[in-house]
Amino acid sequence: MGSWRNRPKHISKLKADIPYVVAIDESGSSDLKYAKKVIKSGNEENCDENNIHFNVTACLMETSHFIESQDMIMGIKNKFWSGGCAEYDGEKRRVCFHSTEIRRRKNAFDFKARDMHRSFIADLSEVMSNINVKLFSSHINKLLFLKQYGKKTYNPYNLSLTFLLERISFEVGNKKAIIVLESRGKKEDKELLKHIISMIDNGSGYVHKSKFSFIQGVYFNGKWESESNNLKSYWILEIADLYCYPIFKYGKTKEKDLAFECFESKLAGYPLYEGRGFKEFPK
């Protein structure tokens, strides 16, 4: 099979014969050290909730919708930034939509005028609502996870990927797809690639390996394309990031904010997406 199996690689161009792209991003940390420390101390009431919850969200998009979706994203970037670019630490780069920076109004999103910020958020919400994508999300409460599984606890990221790819395999059927994740570091990328290849070769505990033959490549991209001197960004990973945080917040609080409500219908199985488009561990 392709060389993408040998080590983590990035992808710049898509083949025209691939019907689907799956973009995956996470919110929170998959590390269990803090949760273990909280359990050991017995001080669960005063723990940092953001460090207890972990979410991985996958955006499934048909490549036939790729150009129209890209145009929607670039439309906003060109509207609010000249040429769709901004200064990042003194360097001109393509504006990259990053939910943390948007919420904290950092870098390109430090609008001087409040009206400009409100207008940007309104336009971005409209685009997130209009983009043709289906969402699959896995949410883990690490405290409950450790209590239920103890020493048999699985890696939260691997477990989330297993759930997501199982659900997506039934969605795409016999059609093909590539998977794009944001690079998290050489060691982390290698571990995720190894896990996905194991699913392709051996299946999961519930789904036969034949169902994972839809995966035609697994790639790890950064926020920007270095070959273009950072004047291009991987917009499909950006929308995965933008969808992921409101779902993370919903999993943590069980409250639907405006961002979540604007795309809630995109969760697979909507309106009955619990256990389908949105899976909690443990349940």
mmCIF file of C-alpha atoms in Angstrom:
data_model
loop_
_atom_site.group_PDB
_atom_site.id
_atom_site.type_symbol
_atom_site.label_atom_id
_atom_site.label_comp_id
_atom_site.label_asym_id
_atom_site.label_seq_id
_atom_site.Cartn_x
_atom_site.Cartn_y
_atom_site.Cartn_z
ATOM 1 C CA MET A 1 0.000 0.000 0.000
ATOM 2 C CA GLY A 2 0.969 3.644 -0.112
ATOM 3 C CA SER A 3 3.985 5.141 1.633
ATOM 4 C CA TRP A 4 1.705 7.015 4.049
ATOM 5 C CA ARG A 5 1.671 3.795 6.081
ATOM 6 C CA ASN A 6 5.410 3.945 6.744
ATOM 7 C CA ARG A 7 5.596 7.187 8.695
ATOM 8 C CA PRO A 8 3.461 10.304 9.304
ATOM 9 C CA LYS A 9 3.263 12.477 6.187
ATOM 10 C CA HIS A 10 1.422 15.635 5.188
ATOM 11 C CA ILE A 11 -0.747 16.127 2.127
ATOM 12 C CA SER A 12 -1.097 19.230 -0.046
ATOM 13 C CA LYS A 13 -3.315 18.076 -2.909
ATOM 14 C CA LEU A 14 -6.231 15.660 -3.063
ATOM 15 C CA LYS A 15 -6.812 13.117 -5.781
ATOM 16 C CA ALA A 16 -9.979 13.721 -7.770
ATOM 17 C CA ASP A 17 -11.109 10.111 -7.362
ATOM 18 C CA ILE A 18 -11.384 10.307 -3.548
ATOM 19 C CA PRO A 19 -15.068 10.938 -2.664
ATOM 20 C CA TYR A 20 -14.556 11.926 0.999
ATOM 21 C CA VAL A 21 -12.154 13.760 3.275
ATOM 22 C CA VAL A 22 -12.237 13.297 7.047
ATOM 23 C CA ALA A 23 -10.679 16.138 9.070
ATOM 24 C CA ILE A 24 -10.081 15.412 12.757
ATOM 25 C CA ASP A 25 -9.223 17.723 15.652
ATOM 26 C CA GLU A 26 -9.270 17.527 19.433
ATOM 27 C CA SER A 27 -10.105 19.812 22.337
ATOM 28 C CA GLY A 28 -8.672 19.244 25.787
ATOM 29 C CA SER A 29 -5.809 16.892 26.596
ATOM 30 C CA SER A 30 -5.767 13.114 26.254
ATOM 31 C CA ASP A 31 -3.219 12.894 29.061
ATOM 32 C CA LEU A 32 -4.533 11.109 32.163
ATOM 33 C CA LYS A 33 -1.971 12.329 34.705
ATOM 34 C CA TYR A 34 -4.062 15.201 36.064
ATOM 35 C CA ALA A 35 -7.200 13.067 36.364
ATOM 36 C CA LYS A 36 -5.239 10.380 38.230
ATOM 37 C CA LYS A 37 -3.863 13.033 40.578
ATOM 38 C CA VAL A 38 -7.372 14.359 41.279
ATOM 39 C CA ILE A 39 -8.695 10.883 42.078
ATOM 40 C CA LYS A 40 -5.761 10.185 44.361
ATOM 41 C CA SER A 41 -6.247 13.478 46.244
ATOM 42 C CA GLY A 42 -10.005 12.974 46.558
ATOM 43 C CA ASN A 43 -10.533 16.628 45.656
ATOM 44 C CA GLU A 44 -12.817 16.165 42.656
ATOM 45 C CA GLU A 45 -15.143 19.072 43.500
ATOM 46 C CA ASN A 46 -12.367 21.628 43.018
ATOM 47 C CA CYS A 47 -10.749 20.150 39.933
ATOM 48 C CA ASP A 48 -10.141 21.965 36.647
ATOM 49 C CA GLU A 49 -13.025 20.804 34.432
ATOM 50 C CA ASN A 50 -11.135 21.742 31.257
ATOM 51 C CA ASN A 51 -8.432 19.267 32.264
ATOM 52 C CA ILE A 52 -10.952 16.523 33.012
ATOM 53 C CA HIS A 53 -12.779 16.486 29.688
ATOM 54 C CA PHE A 54 -11.423 15.452 26.287
ATOM 55 C CA ASN A 55 -13.090 15.614 22.903
ATOM 56 C CA VAL A 56 -12.194 14.457 19.405
ATOM 57 C CA THR A 57 -14.384 15.555 16.506
ATOM 58 C CA ALA A 58 -14.333 14.361 12.906
ATOM 59 C CA CYS A 59 -15.729 16.339 9.958
ATOM 60 C CA LEU A 60 -16.798 14.178 7.029
ATOM 61 C CA MET A 61 -16.959 16.143 3.785
ATOM 62 C CA GLU A 62 -17.635 15.024 0.246
ATOM 63 C CA THR A 63 -14.903 16.317 -2.065
ATOM 64 C CA SER A 64 -17.648 17.483 -4.444
ATOM 65 C CA HIS A 65 -18.341 20.221 -1.843
ATOM 66 C CA PHE A 66 -14.671 21.123 -1.416
ATOM 67 C CA ILE A 67 -14.480 24.168 -3.697
ATOM 68 C CA GLU A 68 -17.693 25.786 -2.459
ATOM 69 C CA SER A 69 -16.610 25.269 1.168
ATOM 70 C CA GLN A 70 -13.154 26.680 0.499
ATOM 71 C CA ASP A 71 -14.712 29.699 -1.190
ATOM 72 C CA MET A 72 -16.908 30.342 1.858
ATOM 73 C CA ILE A 73 -13.894 30.245 4.188
ATOM 74 C CA MET A 74 -11.771 32.436 1.928
ATOM 75 C CA GLY A 75 -14.682 34.837 1.495
ATOM 76 C CA ILE A 76 -14.534 35.685 5.206
ATOM 77 C CA LYS A 77 -10.739 35.909 5.250
ATOM 78 C CA ASN A 78 -10.682 38.274 2.292
ATOM 79 C CA LYS A 79 -13.515 40.363 3.758
ATOM 80 C CA PHE A 80 -11.835 41.059 7.086
ATOM 81 C CA TRP A 81 -8.122 40.887 6.147
ATOM 82 C CA SER A 82 -6.375 42.284 3.088
ATOM 83 C CA GLY A 83 -5.553 39.359 0.803
ATOM 84 C CA GLY A 84 -6.749 37.007 3.542
ATOM 85 C CA CYS A 85 -3.434 37.472 5.382
ATOM 86 C CA ALA A 86 -2.315 38.965 8.696
ATOM 87 C CA GLU A 87 0.818 39.495 10.778
ATOM 88 C CA TYR A 88 1.828 36.657 13.094
ATOM 89 C CA ASP A 89 4.812 37.687 15.243
ATOM 90 C CA GLY A 90 5.957 40.018 12.508
ATOM 91 C CA GLU A 91 5.529 37.489 9.709
ATOM 92 C CA LYS A 92 2.868 37.715 7.010
ATOM 93 C CA ARG A 93 0.749 34.555 6.966
ATOM 94 C CA ARG A 94 -2.603 33.342 5.731
ATOM 95 C CA VAL A 95 -5.194 33.980 8.445
ATOM 96 C CA CYS A 96 -5.768 30.669 10.230
ATOM 97 C CA PHE A 97 -9.061 30.169 12.057
ATOM 98 C CA HIS A 98 -8.162 28.854 15.519
ATOM 99 C CA SER A 99 -10.937 28.758 18.107
ATOM 100 C CA THR A 100 -8.634 29.539 21.054
ATOM 101 C CA GLU A 101 -7.254 32.647 19.372
ATOM 102 C CA ILE A 102 -10.715 33.746 18.250
ATOM 103 C CA ARG A 103 -12.142 33.396 21.780
ATOM 104 C CA ARG A 104 -9.166 35.204 23.321
ATOM 105 C CA ARG A 105 -8.968 37.770 20.505
ATOM 106 C CA LYS A 106 -5.307 37.078 19.854
ATOM 107 C CA ASN A 107 -3.140 37.670 16.781
ATOM 108 C CA ALA A 108 -5.312 38.226 13.693
ATOM 109 C CA PHE A 109 -8.480 38.275 15.806
ATOM 110 C CA ASP A 110 -7.543 41.248 17.968
ATOM 111 C CA PHE A 111 -10.073 43.517 16.297
ATOM 112 C CA LYS A 112 -9.790 47.111 17.464
ATOM 113 C CA ALA A 113 -13.462 47.818 16.831
ATOM 114 C CA ARG A 114 -16.161 45.816 18.637
ATOM 115 C CA ASP A 115 -18.502 46.137 15.678
ATOM 116 C CA MET A 116 -15.891 44.503 13.456
ATOM 117 C CA HIS A 117 -15.522 41.602 15.893
ATOM 118 C CA ARG A 118 -19.288 41.099 16.111
ATOM 119 C CA SER A 119 -19.597 41.193 12.332
ATOM 120 C CA PHE A 120 -16.812 38.618 11.967
ATOM 121 C CA ILE A 121 -18.417 36.243 14.499
ATOM 122 C CA ALA A 122 -21.802 36.579 12.772
ATOM 123 C CA ASP A 123 -20.296 35.810 9.351
ATOM 124 C CA LEU A 124 -18.256 32.911 10.708
ATOM 125 C CA SER A 125 -21.313 31.413 12.419
ATOM 126 C CA GLU A 126 -23.242 31.627 9.158
ATOM 127 C CA VAL A 127 -20.489 29.832 7.271
ATOM 128 C CA MET A 128 -20.223 27.111 9.914
ATOM 129 C CA SER A 129 -23.966 26.619 9.571
ATOM 130 C CA ASN A 130 -23.890 26.509 5.768
ATOM 131 C CA ILE A 131 -20.864 24.306 5.094
ATOM 132 C CA ASN A 132 -21.944 20.873 3.856
ATOM 133 C CA VAL A 133 -20.356 18.526 6.394
ATOM 134 C CA LYS A 134 -21.372 15.714 8.732
ATOM 135 C CA LEU A 135 -19.956 15.611 12.266
ATOM 136 C CA PHE A 136 -18.948 12.707 14.492
ATOM 137 C CA SER A 137 -17.711 13.415 17.999
ATOM 138 C CA SER A 138 -16.304 11.430 20.926
ATOM 139 C CA HIS A 139 -16.293 12.948 24.422
ATOM 140 C CA ILE A 140 -14.504 11.470 27.434
ATOM 141 C CA ASN A 141 -14.815 12.455 31.091
ATOM 142 C CA LYS A 142 -11.406 11.223 32.217
ATOM 143 C CA LEU A 143 -12.357 10.968 35.880
ATOM 144 C CA LEU A 144 -15.293 8.661 35.174
ATOM 145 C CA PHE A 145 -13.223 6.868 32.557
ATOM 146 C CA LEU A 146 -10.477 6.003 35.063
ATOM 147 C CA LYS A 147 -12.960 4.976 37.745
ATOM 148 C CA GLN A 148 -14.778 2.593 35.432
ATOM 149 C CA TYR A 149 -11.819 0.977 33.691
ATOM 150 C CA GLY A 150 -9.032 1.345 36.251
ATOM 151 C CA LYS A 151 -5.779 -0.275 35.126
ATOM 152 C CA LYS A 152 -7.453 -1.446 31.906
ATOM 153 C CA THR A 153 -7.950 2.161 30.785
ATOM 154 C CA TYR A 154 -7.265 2.710 27.087
ATOM 155 C CA ASN A 155 -5.522 5.702 25.524
ATOM 156 C CA PRO A 156 -8.341 8.294 25.268
ATOM 157 C CA TYR A 157 -7.297 9.507 21.826
ATOM 158 C CA ASN A 158 -7.047 5.977 20.406
ATOM 159 C CA LEU A 159 -10.407 5.043 21.895
ATOM 160 C CA SER A 160 -12.008 8.153 20.413
ATOM 161 C CA LEU A 161 -10.516 7.454 16.996
ATOM 162 C CA THR A 162 -11.834 3.902 17.127
ATOM 163 C CA PHE A 163 -15.371 5.119 17.781
ATOM 164 C CA LEU A 164 -15.202 7.834 15.124
ATOM 165 C CA LEU A 165 -13.799 5.602 12.388
ATOM 166 C CA GLU A 166 -16.294 2.834 13.204
ATOM 167 C CA ARG A 167 -19.188 5.271 12.752
ATOM 168 C CA ILE A 168 -17.700 6.832 9.630
ATOM 169 C CA SER A 169 -17.126 3.398 8.066
ATOM 170 C CA PHE A 170 -20.879 2.784 8.128
ATOM 171 C CA GLU A 171 -21.576 6.260 6.771
ATOM 172 C CA VAL A 172 -19.311 6.075 3.694
ATOM 173 C CA GLY A 173 -20.057 2.413 2.848
ATOM 174 C CA ASN A 174 -18.015 1.286 -0.160
ATOM 175 C CA LYS A 175 -16.730 4.764 -1.011
ATOM 176 C CA LYS A 176 -13.162 5.853 -0.246
ATOM 177 C CA ALA A 177 -11.770 8.579 2.005
ATOM 178 C CA ILE A 178 -8.555 10.062 3.276
ATOM 179 C CA ILE A 179 -8.048 11.181 6.857
ATOM 180 C CA VAL A 180 -6.298 14.436 7.771
ATOM 181 C CA LEU A 181 -5.303 15.207 11.360
ATOM 182 C CA GLU A 182 -3.453 18.183 12.768
ATOM 183 C CA SER A 183 0.122 17.223 13.504
ATOM 184 C CA ARG A 184 0.738 17.033 17.265
ATOM 185 C CA GLY A 185 4.422 16.044 17.204
ATOM 186 C CA LYS A 186 6.442 13.195 15.684
ATOM 187 C CA LYS A 187 5.904 10.760 18.562
ATOM 188 C CA GLU A 188 2.174 11.476 18.899
ATOM 189 C CA ASP A 189 1.575 11.342 15.137
ATOM 190 C CA LYS A 190 3.422 8.041 14.876
ATOM 191 C CA GLU A 191 1.312 6.509 17.661
ATOM 192 C CA LEU A 192 -1.965 7.621 16.052
ATOM 193 C CA LEU A 193 -0.886 6.353 12.634
ATOM 194 C CA LYS A 194 0.047 3.000 14.163
ATOM 195 C CA HIS A 195 -3.382 2.740 15.816
ATOM 196 C CA ILE A 196 -5.276 3.544 12.625
ATOM 197 C CA ILE A 197 -3.194 1.081 10.586
ATOM 198 C CA SER A 198 -3.948 -1.586 13.194
ATOM 199 C CA MET A 199 -7.665 -0.964 12.655
ATOM 200 C CA ILE A 200 -7.228 -1.215 8.884
ATOM 201 C CA ASP A 201 -5.280 -4.480 9.187
ATOM 202 C CA ASN A 202 -7.124 -6.117 12.087
ATOM 203 C CA GLY A 203 -10.435 -4.326 12.584
ATOM 204 C CA SER A 204 -11.694 -3.133 15.962
ATOM 205 C CA GLY A 205 -13.392 -5.033 18.754
ATOM 206 C CA TYR A 206 -16.781 -4.491 17.096
ATOM 207 C CA VAL A 207 -16.137 -3.847 13.392
ATOM 208 C CA HIS A 208 -14.459 -6.186 10.894
ATOM 209 C CA LYS A 209 -11.299 -4.976 9.177
ATOM 210 C CA SER A 210 -13.027 -5.001 5.780
ATOM 211 C CA LYS A 211 -15.102 -1.995 6.887
ATOM 212 C CA PHE A 212 -11.944 0.095 7.280
ATOM 213 C CA SER A 213 -10.774 -0.474 3.712
ATOM 214 C CA PHE A 214 -12.422 2.882 2.926
ATOM 215 C CA ILE A 215 -9.308 4.562 4.364
ATOM 216 C CA GLN A 216 -6.996 5.394 1.455
ATOM 217 C CA GLY A 217 -4.538 7.533 3.357
ATOM 218 C CA VAL A 218 -3.804 9.078 6.752
ATOM 219 C CA TYR A 219 -2.011 12.425 6.855
ATOM 220 C CA PHE A 220 -0.783 14.889 9.473
ATOM 221 C CA ASN A 221 -0.726 18.567 8.533
ATOM 222 C CA GLY A 222 0.331 21.670 10.405
ATOM 223 C CA LYS A 223 -1.728 24.836 10.547
ATOM 224 C CA TRP A 224 0.074 26.376 7.567
ATOM 225 C CA GLU A 225 1.643 25.065 4.373
ATOM 226 C CA SER A 226 5.391 25.640 4.682
ATOM 227 C CA GLU A 227 5.918 25.222 0.930
ATOM 228 C CA SER A 228 3.904 28.424 0.357
ATOM 229 C CA ASN A 229 5.852 30.343 3.013
ATOM 230 C CA ASN A 230 2.781 30.057 5.251
ATOM 231 C CA LEU A 231 0.624 31.978 2.771
ATOM 232 C CA LYS A 232 -1.763 29.031 2.613
ATOM 233 C CA SER A 233 -3.476 27.236 5.490
ATOM 234 C CA TYR A 234 -5.288 23.916 5.730
ATOM 235 C CA TRP A 235 -8.808 25.259 5.993
ATOM 236 C CA ILE A 236 -10.484 21.865 6.467
ATOM 237 C CA LEU A 237 -8.499 21.403 9.692
ATOM 238 C CA GLU A 238 -9.536 24.908 10.700
ATOM 239 C CA ILE A 239 -13.231 24.075 10.452
ATOM 240 C CA ALA A 240 -12.624 20.835 12.395
ATOM 241 C CA ASP A 241 -11.142 23.006 15.153
ATOM 242 C CA LEU A 242 -14.068 25.432 15.032
ATOM 243 C CA TYR A 243 -16.642 22.639 15.295
ATOM 244 C CA CYS A 244 -14.726 20.769 17.974
ATOM 245 C CA TYR A 245 -14.619 23.343 20.780
ATOM 246 C CA PRO A 246 -18.383 24.036 21.059
ATOM 247 C CA ILE A 247 -18.974 20.265 21.116
ATOM 248 C CA PHE A 248 -16.297 19.922 23.822
ATOM 249 C CA LYS A 249 -18.084 22.641 25.786
ATOM 250 C CA TYR A 250 -21.438 20.881 25.348
ATOM 251 C CA GLY A 251 -19.946 17.590 26.556
ATOM 252 C CA LYS A 252 -18.509 19.340 29.606
ATOM 253 C CA THR A 253 -21.531 21.422 30.648
ATOM 254 C CA LYS A 254 -24.473 19.756 28.847
ATOM 255 C CA GLU A 255 -25.487 23.256 27.791
ATOM 256 C CA LYS A 256 -25.886 24.304 24.150
ATOM 257 C CA ASP A 257 -24.321 27.673 23.382
ATOM 258 C CA LEU A 258 -25.082 29.693 20.246
ATOM 259 C CA ALA A 259 -22.104 28.236 18.368
ATOM 260 C CA PHE A 260 -23.279 24.679 19.066
ATOM 261 C CA GLU A 261 -26.853 25.440 18.092
ATOM 262 C CA CYS A 262 -25.821 26.892 14.727
ATOM 263 C CA PHE A 263 -24.446 23.524 13.577
ATOM 264 C CA GLU A 264 -26.129 20.994 15.889
ATOM 265 C CA SER A 265 -28.081 19.565 12.946
ATOM 266 C CA LYS A 266 -24.800 18.456 11.330
ATOM 267 C CA LEU A 267 -24.184 15.825 14.019
ATOM 268 C CA ALA A 268 -24.746 12.380 12.527
ATOM 269 C CA GLY A 269 -28.137 10.992 13.487
ATOM 270 C CA TYR A 270 -29.634 14.399 14.317
ATOM 271 C CA PRO A 271 -31.875 14.905 16.203
ATOM 272 C CA LEU A 272 -31.122 11.541 17.852
ATOM 273 C CA TYR A 273 -27.360 12.009 17.734
ATOM 274 C CA GLU A 274 -26.570 10.788 21.277
ATOM 275 C CA GLY A 275 -24.542 7.595 20.873
ATOM 276 C CA ARG A 276 -24.254 8.168 17.116
ATOM 277 C CA GLY A 277 -22.907 11.559 16.108
ATOM 278 C CA PHE A 278 -22.023 12.317 19.726
ATOM 279 C CA LYS A 279 -20.640 9.512 21.877
ATOM 280 C CA GLU A 280 -19.781 9.874 25.547
ATOM 281 C CA PHE A 281 -17.359 7.617 27.422
ATOM 282 C CA PRO A 282 -18.219 6.159 29.789
ATOM 283 C CA LYS A 283 -21.988 6.158 29.469
#
